[in-house]
PDB file of C-alpha atoms in Angstrom:
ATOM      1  CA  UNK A   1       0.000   0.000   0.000  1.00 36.00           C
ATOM      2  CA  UNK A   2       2.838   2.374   0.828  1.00 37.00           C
ATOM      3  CA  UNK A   3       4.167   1.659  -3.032  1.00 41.00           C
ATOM      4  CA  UNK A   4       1.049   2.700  -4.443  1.00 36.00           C
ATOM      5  CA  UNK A   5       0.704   5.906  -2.313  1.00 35.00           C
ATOM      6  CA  UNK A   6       3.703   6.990  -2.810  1.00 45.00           C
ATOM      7  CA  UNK A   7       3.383   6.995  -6.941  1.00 52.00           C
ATOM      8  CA  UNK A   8       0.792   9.835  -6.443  1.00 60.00           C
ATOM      9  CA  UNK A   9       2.767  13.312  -5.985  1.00 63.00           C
ATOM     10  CA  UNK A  10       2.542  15.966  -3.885  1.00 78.00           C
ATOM     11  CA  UNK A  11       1.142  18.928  -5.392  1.00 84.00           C
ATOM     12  CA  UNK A  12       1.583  21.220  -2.688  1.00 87.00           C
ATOM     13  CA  UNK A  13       5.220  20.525  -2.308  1.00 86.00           C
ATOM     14  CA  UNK A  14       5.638  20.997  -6.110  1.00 88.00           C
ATOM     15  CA  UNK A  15       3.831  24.226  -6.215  1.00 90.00           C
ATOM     16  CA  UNK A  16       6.142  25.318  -3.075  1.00 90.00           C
ATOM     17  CA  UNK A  17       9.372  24.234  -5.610  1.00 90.00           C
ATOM     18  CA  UNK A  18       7.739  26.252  -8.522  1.00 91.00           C
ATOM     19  CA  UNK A  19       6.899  29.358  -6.432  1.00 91.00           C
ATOM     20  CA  UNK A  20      10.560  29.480  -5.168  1.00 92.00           C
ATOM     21  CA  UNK A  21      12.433  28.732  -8.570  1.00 93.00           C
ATOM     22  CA  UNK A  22      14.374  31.240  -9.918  1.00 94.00           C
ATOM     23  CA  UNK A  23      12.026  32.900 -13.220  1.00 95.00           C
ATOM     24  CA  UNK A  24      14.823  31.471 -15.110  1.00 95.00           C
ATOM     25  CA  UNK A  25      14.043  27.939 -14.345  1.00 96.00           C
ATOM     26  CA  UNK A  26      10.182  28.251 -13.891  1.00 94.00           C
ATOM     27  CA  UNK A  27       9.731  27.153 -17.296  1.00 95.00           C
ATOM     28  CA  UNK A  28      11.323  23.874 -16.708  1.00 96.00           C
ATOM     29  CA  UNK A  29       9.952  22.957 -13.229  1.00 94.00           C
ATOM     30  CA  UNK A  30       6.668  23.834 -14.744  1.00 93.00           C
ATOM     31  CA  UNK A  31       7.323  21.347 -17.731  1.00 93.00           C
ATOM     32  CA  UNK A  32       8.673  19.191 -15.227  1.00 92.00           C
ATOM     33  CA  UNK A  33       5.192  18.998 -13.162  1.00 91.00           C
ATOM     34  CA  UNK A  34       3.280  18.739 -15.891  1.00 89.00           C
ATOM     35  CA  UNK A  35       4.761  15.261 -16.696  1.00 87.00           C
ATOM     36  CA  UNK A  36       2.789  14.038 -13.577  1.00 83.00           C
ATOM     37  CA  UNK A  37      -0.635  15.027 -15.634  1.00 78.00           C
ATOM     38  CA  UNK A  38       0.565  12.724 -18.382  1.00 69.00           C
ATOM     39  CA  UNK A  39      -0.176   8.972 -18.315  1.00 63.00           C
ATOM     40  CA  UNK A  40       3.013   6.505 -18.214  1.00 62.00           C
ATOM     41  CA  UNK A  41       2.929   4.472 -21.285  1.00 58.00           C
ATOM     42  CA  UNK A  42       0.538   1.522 -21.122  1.00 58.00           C
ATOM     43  CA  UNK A  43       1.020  -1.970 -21.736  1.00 55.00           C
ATOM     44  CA  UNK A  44      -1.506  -3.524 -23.674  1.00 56.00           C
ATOM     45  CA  UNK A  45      -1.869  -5.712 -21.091  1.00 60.00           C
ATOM     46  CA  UNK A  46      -1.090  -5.816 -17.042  1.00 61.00           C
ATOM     47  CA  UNK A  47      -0.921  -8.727 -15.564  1.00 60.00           C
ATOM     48  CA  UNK A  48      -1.910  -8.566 -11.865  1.00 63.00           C
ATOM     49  CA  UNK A  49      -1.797 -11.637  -9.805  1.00 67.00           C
ATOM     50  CA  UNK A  50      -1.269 -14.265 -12.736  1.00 61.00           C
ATOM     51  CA  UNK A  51      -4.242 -12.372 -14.791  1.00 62.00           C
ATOM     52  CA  UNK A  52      -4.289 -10.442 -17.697  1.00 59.00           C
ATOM     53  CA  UNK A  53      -6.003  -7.362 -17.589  1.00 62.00           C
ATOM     54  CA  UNK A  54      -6.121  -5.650 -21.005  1.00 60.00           C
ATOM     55  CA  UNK A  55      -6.578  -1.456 -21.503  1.00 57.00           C
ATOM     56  CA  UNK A  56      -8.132  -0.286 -24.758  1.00 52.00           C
ATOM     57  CA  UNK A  57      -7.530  -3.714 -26.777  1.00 52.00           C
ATOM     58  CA  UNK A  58     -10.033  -4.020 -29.754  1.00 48.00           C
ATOM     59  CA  UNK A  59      -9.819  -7.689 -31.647  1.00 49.00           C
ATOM     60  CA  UNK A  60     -12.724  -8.931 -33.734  1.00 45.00           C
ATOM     61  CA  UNK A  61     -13.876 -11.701 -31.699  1.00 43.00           C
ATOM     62  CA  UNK A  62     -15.703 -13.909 -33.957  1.00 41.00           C
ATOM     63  CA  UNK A  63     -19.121 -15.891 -32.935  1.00 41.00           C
ATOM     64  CA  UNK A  64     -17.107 -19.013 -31.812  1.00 46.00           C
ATOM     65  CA  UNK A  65     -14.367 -17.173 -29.886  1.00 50.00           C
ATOM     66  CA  UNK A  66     -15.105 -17.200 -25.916  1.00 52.00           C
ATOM     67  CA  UNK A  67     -15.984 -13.763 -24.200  1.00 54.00           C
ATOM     68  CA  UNK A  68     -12.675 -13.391 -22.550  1.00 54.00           C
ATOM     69  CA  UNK A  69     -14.416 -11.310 -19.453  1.00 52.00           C
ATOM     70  CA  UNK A  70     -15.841 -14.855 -18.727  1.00 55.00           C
ATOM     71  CA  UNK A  71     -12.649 -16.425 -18.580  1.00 53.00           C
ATOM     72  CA  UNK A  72     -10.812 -16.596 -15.220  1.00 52.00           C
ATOM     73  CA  UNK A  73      -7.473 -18.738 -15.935  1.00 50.00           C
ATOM     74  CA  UNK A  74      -4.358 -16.896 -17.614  1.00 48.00           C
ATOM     75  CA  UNK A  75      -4.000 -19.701 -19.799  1.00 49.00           C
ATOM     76  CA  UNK A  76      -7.406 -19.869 -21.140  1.00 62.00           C
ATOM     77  CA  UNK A  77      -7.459 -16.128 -22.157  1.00 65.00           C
ATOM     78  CA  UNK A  78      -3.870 -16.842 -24.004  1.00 71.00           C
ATOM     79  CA  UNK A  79      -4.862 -19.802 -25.936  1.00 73.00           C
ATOM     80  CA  UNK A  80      -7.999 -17.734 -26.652  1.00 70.00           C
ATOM     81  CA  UNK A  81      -6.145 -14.786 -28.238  1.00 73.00           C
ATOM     82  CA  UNK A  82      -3.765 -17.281 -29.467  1.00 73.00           C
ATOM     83  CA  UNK A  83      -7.330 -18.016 -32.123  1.00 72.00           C
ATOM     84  CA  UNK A  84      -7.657 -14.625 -33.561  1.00 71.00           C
ATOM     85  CA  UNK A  85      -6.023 -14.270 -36.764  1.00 72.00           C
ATOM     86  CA  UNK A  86      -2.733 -11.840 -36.979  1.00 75.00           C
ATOM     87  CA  UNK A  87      -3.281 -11.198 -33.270  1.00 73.00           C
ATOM     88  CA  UNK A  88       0.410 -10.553 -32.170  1.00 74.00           C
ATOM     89  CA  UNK A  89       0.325  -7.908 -35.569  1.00 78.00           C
ATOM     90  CA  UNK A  90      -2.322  -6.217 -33.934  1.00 73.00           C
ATOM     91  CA  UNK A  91      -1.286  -5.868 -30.501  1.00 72.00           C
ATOM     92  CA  UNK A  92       2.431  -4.162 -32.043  1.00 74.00           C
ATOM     93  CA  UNK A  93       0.702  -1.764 -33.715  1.00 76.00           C
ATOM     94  CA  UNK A  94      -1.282  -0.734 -30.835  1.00 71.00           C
ATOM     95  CA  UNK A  95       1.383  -0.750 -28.731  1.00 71.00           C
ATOM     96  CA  UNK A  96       3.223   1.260 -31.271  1.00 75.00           C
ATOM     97  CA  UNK A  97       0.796   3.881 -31.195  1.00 75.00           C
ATOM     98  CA  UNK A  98       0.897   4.034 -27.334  1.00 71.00           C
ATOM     99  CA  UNK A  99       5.007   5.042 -27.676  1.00 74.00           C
ATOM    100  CA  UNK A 100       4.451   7.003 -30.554  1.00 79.00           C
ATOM    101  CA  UNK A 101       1.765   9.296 -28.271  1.00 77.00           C
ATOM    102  CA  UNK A 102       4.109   8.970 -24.917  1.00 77.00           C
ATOM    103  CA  UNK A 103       7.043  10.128 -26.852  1.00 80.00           C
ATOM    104  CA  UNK A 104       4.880  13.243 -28.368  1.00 81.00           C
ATOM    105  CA  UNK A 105       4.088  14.209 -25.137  1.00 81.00           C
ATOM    106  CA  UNK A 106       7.711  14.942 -24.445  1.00 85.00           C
ATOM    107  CA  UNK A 107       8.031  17.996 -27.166  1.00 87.00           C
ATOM    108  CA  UNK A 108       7.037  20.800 -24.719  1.00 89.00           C
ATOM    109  CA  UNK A 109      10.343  20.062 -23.139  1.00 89.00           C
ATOM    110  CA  UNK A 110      12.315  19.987 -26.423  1.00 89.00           C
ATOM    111  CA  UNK A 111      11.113  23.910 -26.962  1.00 91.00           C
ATOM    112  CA  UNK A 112      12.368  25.103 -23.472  1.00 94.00           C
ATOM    113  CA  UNK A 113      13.920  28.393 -23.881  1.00 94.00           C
ATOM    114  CA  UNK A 114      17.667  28.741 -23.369  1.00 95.00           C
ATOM    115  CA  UNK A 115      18.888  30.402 -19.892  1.00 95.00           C
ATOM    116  CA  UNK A 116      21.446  32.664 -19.727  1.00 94.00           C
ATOM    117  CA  UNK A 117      22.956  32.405 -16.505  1.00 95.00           C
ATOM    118  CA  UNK A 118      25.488  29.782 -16.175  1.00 95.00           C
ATOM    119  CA  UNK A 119      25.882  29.629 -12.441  1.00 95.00           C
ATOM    120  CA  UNK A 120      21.774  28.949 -12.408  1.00 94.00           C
ATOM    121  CA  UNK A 121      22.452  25.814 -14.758  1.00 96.00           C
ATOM    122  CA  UNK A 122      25.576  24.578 -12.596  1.00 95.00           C
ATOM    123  CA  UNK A 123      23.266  24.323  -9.351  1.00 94.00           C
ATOM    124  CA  UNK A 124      20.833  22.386 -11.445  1.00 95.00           C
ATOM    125  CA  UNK A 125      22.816  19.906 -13.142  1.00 95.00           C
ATOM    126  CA  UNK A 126      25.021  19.526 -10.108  1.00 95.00           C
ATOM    127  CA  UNK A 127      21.866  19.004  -7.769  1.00 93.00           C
ATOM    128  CA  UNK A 128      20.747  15.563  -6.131  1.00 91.00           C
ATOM    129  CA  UNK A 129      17.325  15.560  -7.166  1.00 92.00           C
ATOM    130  CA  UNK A 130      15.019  17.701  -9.857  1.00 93.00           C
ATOM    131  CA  UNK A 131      13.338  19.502  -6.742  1.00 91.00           C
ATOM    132  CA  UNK A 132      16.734  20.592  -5.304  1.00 92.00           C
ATOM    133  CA  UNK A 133      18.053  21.694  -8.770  1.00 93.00           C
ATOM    134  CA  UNK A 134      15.127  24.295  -8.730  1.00 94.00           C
ATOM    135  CA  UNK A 135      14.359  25.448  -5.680  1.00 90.00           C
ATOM    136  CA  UNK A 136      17.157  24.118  -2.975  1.00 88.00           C
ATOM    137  CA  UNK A 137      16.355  25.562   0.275  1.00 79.00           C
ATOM    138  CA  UNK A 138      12.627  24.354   0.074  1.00 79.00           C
ATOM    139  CA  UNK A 139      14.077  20.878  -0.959  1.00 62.00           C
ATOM    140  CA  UNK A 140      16.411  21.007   1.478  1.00 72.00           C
ATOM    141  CA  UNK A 141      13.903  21.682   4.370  1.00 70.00           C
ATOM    142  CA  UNK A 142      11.721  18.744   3.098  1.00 75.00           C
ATOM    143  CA  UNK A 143      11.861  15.261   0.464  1.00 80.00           C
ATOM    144  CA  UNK A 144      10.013  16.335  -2.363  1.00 85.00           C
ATOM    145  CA  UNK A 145       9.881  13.623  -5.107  1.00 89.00           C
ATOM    146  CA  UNK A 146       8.647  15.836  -8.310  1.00 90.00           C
ATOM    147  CA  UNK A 147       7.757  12.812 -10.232  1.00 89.00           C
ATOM    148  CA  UNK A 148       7.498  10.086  -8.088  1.00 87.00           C
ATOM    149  CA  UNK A 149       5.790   7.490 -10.720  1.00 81.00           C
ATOM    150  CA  UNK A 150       9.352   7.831 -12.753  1.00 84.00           C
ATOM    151  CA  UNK A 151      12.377   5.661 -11.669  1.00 82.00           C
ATOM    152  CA  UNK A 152      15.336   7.400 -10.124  1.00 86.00           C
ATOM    153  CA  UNK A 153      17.350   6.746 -13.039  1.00 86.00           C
ATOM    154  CA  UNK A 154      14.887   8.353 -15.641  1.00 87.00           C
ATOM    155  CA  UNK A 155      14.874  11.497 -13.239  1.00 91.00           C
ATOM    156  CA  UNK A 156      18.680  11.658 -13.212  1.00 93.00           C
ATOM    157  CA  UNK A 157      18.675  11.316 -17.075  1.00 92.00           C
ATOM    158  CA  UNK A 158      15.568  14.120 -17.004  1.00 94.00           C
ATOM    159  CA  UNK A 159      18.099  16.458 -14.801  1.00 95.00           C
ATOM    160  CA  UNK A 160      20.765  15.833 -17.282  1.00 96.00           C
ATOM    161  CA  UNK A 161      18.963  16.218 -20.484  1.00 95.00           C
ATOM    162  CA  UNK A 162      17.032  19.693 -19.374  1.00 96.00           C
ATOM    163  CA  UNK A 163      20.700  20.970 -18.176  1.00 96.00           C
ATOM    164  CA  UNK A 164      22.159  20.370 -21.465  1.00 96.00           C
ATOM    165  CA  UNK A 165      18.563  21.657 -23.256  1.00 96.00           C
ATOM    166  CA  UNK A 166      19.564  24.495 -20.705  1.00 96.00           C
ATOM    167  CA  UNK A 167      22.726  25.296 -22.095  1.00 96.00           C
ATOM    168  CA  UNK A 168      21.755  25.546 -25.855  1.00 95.00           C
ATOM    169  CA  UNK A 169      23.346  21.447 -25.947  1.00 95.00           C
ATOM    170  CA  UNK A 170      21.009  20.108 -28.450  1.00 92.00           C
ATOM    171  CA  UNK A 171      22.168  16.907 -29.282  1.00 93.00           C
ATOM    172  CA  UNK A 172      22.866  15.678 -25.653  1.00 93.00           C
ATOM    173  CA  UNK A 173      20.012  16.874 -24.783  1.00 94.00           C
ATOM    174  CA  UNK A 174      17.825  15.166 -27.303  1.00 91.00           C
ATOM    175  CA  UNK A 175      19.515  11.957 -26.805  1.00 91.00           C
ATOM    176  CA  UNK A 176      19.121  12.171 -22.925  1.00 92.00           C
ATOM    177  CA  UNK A 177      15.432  12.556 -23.766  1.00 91.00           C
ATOM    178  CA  UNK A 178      15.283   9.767 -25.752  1.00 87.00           C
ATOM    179  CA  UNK A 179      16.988   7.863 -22.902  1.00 86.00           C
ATOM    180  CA  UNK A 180      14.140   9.045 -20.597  1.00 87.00           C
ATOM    181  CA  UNK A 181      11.577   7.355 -22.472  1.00 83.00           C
ATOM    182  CA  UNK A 182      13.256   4.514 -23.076  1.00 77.00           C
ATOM    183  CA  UNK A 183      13.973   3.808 -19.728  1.00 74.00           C
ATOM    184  CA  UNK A 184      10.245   4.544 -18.829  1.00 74.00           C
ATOM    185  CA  UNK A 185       8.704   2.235 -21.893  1.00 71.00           C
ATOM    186  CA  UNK A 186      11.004  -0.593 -20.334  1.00 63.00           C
ATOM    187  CA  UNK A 187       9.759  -0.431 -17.114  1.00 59.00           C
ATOM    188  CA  UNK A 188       6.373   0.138 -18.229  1.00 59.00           C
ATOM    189  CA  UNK A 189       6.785  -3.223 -21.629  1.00 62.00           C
ATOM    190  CA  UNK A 190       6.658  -5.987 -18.747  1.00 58.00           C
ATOM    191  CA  UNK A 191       3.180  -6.840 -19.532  1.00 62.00           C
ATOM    192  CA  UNK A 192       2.667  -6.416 -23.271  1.00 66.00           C
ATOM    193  CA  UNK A 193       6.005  -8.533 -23.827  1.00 67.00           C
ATOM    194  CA  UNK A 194       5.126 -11.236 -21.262  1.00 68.00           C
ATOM    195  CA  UNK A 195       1.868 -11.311 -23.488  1.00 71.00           C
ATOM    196  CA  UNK A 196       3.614 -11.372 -27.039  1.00 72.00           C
ATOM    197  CA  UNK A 197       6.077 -14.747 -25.295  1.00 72.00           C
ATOM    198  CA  UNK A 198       2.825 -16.761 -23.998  1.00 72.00           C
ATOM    199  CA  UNK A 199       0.698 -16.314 -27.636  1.00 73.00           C
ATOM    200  CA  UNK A 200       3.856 -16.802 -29.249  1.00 75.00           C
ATOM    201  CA  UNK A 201       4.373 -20.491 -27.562  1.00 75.00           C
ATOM    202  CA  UNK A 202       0.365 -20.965 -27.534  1.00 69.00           C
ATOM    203  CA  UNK A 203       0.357 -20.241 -31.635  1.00 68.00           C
ATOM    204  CA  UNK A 204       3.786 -22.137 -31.988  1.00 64.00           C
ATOM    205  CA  UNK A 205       2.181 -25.099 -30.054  1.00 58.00           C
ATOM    206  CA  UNK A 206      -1.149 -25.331 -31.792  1.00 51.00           C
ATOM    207  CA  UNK A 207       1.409 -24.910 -35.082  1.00 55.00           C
ATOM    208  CA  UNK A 208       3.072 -28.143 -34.139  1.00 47.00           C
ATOM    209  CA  UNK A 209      -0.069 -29.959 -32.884  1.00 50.00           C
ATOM    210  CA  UNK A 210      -1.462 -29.127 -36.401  1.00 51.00           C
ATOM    211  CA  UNK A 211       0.903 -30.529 -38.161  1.00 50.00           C
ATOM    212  CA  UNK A 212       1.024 -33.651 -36.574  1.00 49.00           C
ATOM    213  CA  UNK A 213      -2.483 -34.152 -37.006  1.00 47.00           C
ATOM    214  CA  UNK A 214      -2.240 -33.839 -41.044  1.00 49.00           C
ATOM    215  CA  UNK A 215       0.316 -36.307 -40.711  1.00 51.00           C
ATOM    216  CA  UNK A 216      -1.665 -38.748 -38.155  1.00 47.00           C
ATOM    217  CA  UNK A 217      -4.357 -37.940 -40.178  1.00 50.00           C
ATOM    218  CA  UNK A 218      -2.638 -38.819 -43.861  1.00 53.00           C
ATOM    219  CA  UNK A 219      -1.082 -42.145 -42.516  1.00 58.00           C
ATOM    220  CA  UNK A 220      -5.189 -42.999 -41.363  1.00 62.00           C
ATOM    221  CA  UNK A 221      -5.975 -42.385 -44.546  1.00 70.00           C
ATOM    222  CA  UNK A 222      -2.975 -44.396 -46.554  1.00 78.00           C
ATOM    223  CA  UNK A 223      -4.147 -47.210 -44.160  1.00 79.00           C
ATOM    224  CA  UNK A 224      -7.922 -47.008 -45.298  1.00 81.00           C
ATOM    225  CA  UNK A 225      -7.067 -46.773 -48.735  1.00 84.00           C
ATOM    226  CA  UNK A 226      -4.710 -50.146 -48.458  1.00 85.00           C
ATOM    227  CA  UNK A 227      -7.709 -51.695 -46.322  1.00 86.00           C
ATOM    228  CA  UNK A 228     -10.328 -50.813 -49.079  1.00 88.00           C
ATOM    229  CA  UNK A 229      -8.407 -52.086 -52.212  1.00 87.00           C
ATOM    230  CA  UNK A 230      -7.781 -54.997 -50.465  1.00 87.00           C
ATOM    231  CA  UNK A 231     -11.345 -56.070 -50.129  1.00 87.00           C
ATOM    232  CA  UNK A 232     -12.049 -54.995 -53.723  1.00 87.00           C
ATOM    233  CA  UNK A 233      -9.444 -57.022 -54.776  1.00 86.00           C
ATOM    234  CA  UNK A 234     -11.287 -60.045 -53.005  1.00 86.00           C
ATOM    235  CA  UNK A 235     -14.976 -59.047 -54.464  1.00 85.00           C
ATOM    236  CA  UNK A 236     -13.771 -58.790 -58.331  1.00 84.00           C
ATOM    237  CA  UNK A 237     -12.182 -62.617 -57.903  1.00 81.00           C
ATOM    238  CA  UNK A 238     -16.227 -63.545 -57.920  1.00 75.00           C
ATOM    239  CA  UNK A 239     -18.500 -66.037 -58.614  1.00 78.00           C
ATOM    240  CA  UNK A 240     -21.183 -64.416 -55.854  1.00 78.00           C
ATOM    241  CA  UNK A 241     -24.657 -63.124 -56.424  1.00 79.00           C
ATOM    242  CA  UNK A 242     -24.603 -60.005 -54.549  1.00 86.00           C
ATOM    243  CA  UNK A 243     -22.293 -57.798 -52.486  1.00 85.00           C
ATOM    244  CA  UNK A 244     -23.778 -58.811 -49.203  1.00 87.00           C
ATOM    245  CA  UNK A 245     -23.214 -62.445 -50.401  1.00 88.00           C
ATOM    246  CA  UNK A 246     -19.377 -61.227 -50.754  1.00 86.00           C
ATOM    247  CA  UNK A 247     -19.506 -59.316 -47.625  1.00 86.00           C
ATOM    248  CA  UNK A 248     -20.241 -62.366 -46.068  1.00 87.00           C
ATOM    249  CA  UNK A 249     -17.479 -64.623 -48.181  1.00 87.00           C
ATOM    250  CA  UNK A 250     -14.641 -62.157 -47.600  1.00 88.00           C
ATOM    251  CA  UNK A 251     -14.753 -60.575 -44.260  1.00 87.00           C
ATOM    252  CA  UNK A 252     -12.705 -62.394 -42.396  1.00 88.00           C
ATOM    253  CA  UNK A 253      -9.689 -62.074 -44.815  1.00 88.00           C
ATOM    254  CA  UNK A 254     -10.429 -58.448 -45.033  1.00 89.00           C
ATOM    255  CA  UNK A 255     -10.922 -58.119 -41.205  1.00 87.00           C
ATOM    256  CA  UNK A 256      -7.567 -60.524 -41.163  1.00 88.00           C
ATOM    257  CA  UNK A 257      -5.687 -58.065 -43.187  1.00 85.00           C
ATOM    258  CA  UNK A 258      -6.746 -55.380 -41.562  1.00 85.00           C
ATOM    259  CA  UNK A 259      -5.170 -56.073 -38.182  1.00 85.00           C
ATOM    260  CA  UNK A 260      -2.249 -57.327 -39.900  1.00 85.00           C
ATOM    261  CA  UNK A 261      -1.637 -53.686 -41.209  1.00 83.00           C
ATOM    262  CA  UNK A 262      -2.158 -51.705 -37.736  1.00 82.00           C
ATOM    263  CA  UNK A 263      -5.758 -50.719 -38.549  1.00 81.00           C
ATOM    264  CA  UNK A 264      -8.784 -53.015 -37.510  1.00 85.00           C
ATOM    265  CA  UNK A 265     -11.807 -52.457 -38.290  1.00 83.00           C
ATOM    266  CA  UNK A 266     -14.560 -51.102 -35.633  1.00 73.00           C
ATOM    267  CA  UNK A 267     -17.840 -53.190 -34.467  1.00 70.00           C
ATOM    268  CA  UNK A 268     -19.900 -52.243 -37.550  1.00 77.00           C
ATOM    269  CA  UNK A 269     -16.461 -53.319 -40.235  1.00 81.00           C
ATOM    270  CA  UNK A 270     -18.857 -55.451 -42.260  1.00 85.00           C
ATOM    271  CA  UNK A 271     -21.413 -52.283 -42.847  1.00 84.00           C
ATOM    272  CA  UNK A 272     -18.772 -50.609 -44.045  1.00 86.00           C
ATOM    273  CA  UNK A 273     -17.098 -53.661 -46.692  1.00 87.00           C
ATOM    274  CA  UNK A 274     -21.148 -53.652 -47.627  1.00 87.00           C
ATOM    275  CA  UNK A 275     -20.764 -50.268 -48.644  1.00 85.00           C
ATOM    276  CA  UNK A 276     -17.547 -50.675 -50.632  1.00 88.00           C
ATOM    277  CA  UNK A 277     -18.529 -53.603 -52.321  1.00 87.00           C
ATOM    278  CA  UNK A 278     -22.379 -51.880 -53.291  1.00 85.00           C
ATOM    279  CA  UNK A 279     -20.440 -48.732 -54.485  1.00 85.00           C
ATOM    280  CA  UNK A 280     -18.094 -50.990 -56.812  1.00 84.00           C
ATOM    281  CA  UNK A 281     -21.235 -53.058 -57.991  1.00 83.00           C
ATOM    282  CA  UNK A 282     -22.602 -49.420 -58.933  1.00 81.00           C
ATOM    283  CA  UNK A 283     -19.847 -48.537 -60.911  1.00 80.00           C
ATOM    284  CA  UNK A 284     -19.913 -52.105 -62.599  1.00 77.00           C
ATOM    285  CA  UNK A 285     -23.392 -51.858 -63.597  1.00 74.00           C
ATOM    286  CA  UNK A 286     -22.520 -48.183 -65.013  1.00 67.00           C
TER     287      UNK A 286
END
């Protein structure tokens, strides 16, 4: 509980660091506070206590895909997803869109204006924390966290990339900003990654369980097919007057061979010689 209260800042303290920062600086430690209106980056999906919980996901779930909200085990939702075609395409692209829109919301602090006075950008860069590189004898007093739902090393890299933005350092600044976000969309990809890995073994499983159906399935069918000619073979060696007068002369060879070949017939095996040996007497008469 105390790690979720303390991701909520203080405003009060914040306005007390902004009130007390040189004019110079106000700019920044009011681009700075702002960053606490924006929303961290999310994944497209959290997942809180072995459960996904997905924010702003649109699939087409089709008529004979489960309602995932009536779905309770991880695994289930997964193999689930795991059914919608070009799922893992969709879920980049959204997530691409939710960095794209994070990173645009950094370009207020790209057009800071430069400052002048080189002592003023010293303190700041050389200060342990944001709120002591504006305002350090209200920091001092008191630990104020100006963006407490960013880690301590995207704050430092922050610090670093609004001293050099500061200074008229363009480059180093830009790249420091870049670093910001990065390390922010890291901490913030757990989810959305842990996601891509489970479809990606659910889809590469159902890939390899599909394949060795086909095959089960072809070698059922090779055996069939040697089963079938088999019996023909028997019923056009005649004299008989009728297939079920064959049926009855040849089963047991046919049911014989059958086994001998790894695939014996079921209860009803003479219904189904009948039927092979009425087709071929059919096709005879034809």
């Amino acid at each position: 509980m105390e790690d979720l209260f303390a991701q909520f800042v203080d405003s009060d303290a914040v306005s007390q660091i902004i009130s007390n920062t040189p004019i110079e600086l106000q700019a920044y430690a009011l681009a700075v506070a702002d960053l606490n209106e924006f929303p961290l980056p999310k994944s497209t999906v959290e997942f809180i206590d072995g459960k996904p919980y997905f924010q702003e996901l649109e699939i087409p779930f089709t008529a004979g895909l489960t309602d995932l909200r009536k779905i309770d085990a991880n695994s289930d939702i997964v193999s689930q997803l795991a059914k919608v075609e070009g799922i893992r395409e969709r879920l980049k692209v959204q997530h691409e869109n939710n960095i794209q829109a994070y990173i645009g919301l950094f370009a207020p602090l790209r057009d800071l204006p430069l400052v002048k006075d080189m002592d003023l950008i010293r303190q700041f860069s050389n200060a342990d924390s944001l709120a002591n590189g504006f305002a350090p004898i209200i920091a001092q007093s008191q630990s104020i966290n100006m963006l407490p739902q960013y880690s301590q090393t995207a704050q430092f890299r922050l610090q670093s990339a609004l001293a050099c933005k500061m200074a008229g350092l363009a480059k180093p600044a830009e790249q420091l900003f870049n670093l910001v976000i990065q390390s922010q969309l890291i901490e913030q990809n757990v989810g959305y990654q842990t996601l891509l890995d489970e479809l990606s073994n659910q889809i590469g499983a159902a890939k390899v369980a599909a394949t060795f159906a086909m095959k089960g399935n072809s070698k059922r069918h090779e055996k069939n097919r040697q089963r079938k000619e088999f019996a023909l073979r028997l019923y056009r060696q005649k004299p008989y007057l009728n297939p079920k007068q064959a049926t009855k002369n040849h089963y047991a060879k046919i049911a014989k061979h059958a086994e001998s070949i790894g695939y014996p017939f079921s209860i009803s095996g003479d219904e189904t010689v009948y039927r092979w040996f009425l087709e071929e007497s059919k096709k005879e008469k034809n």
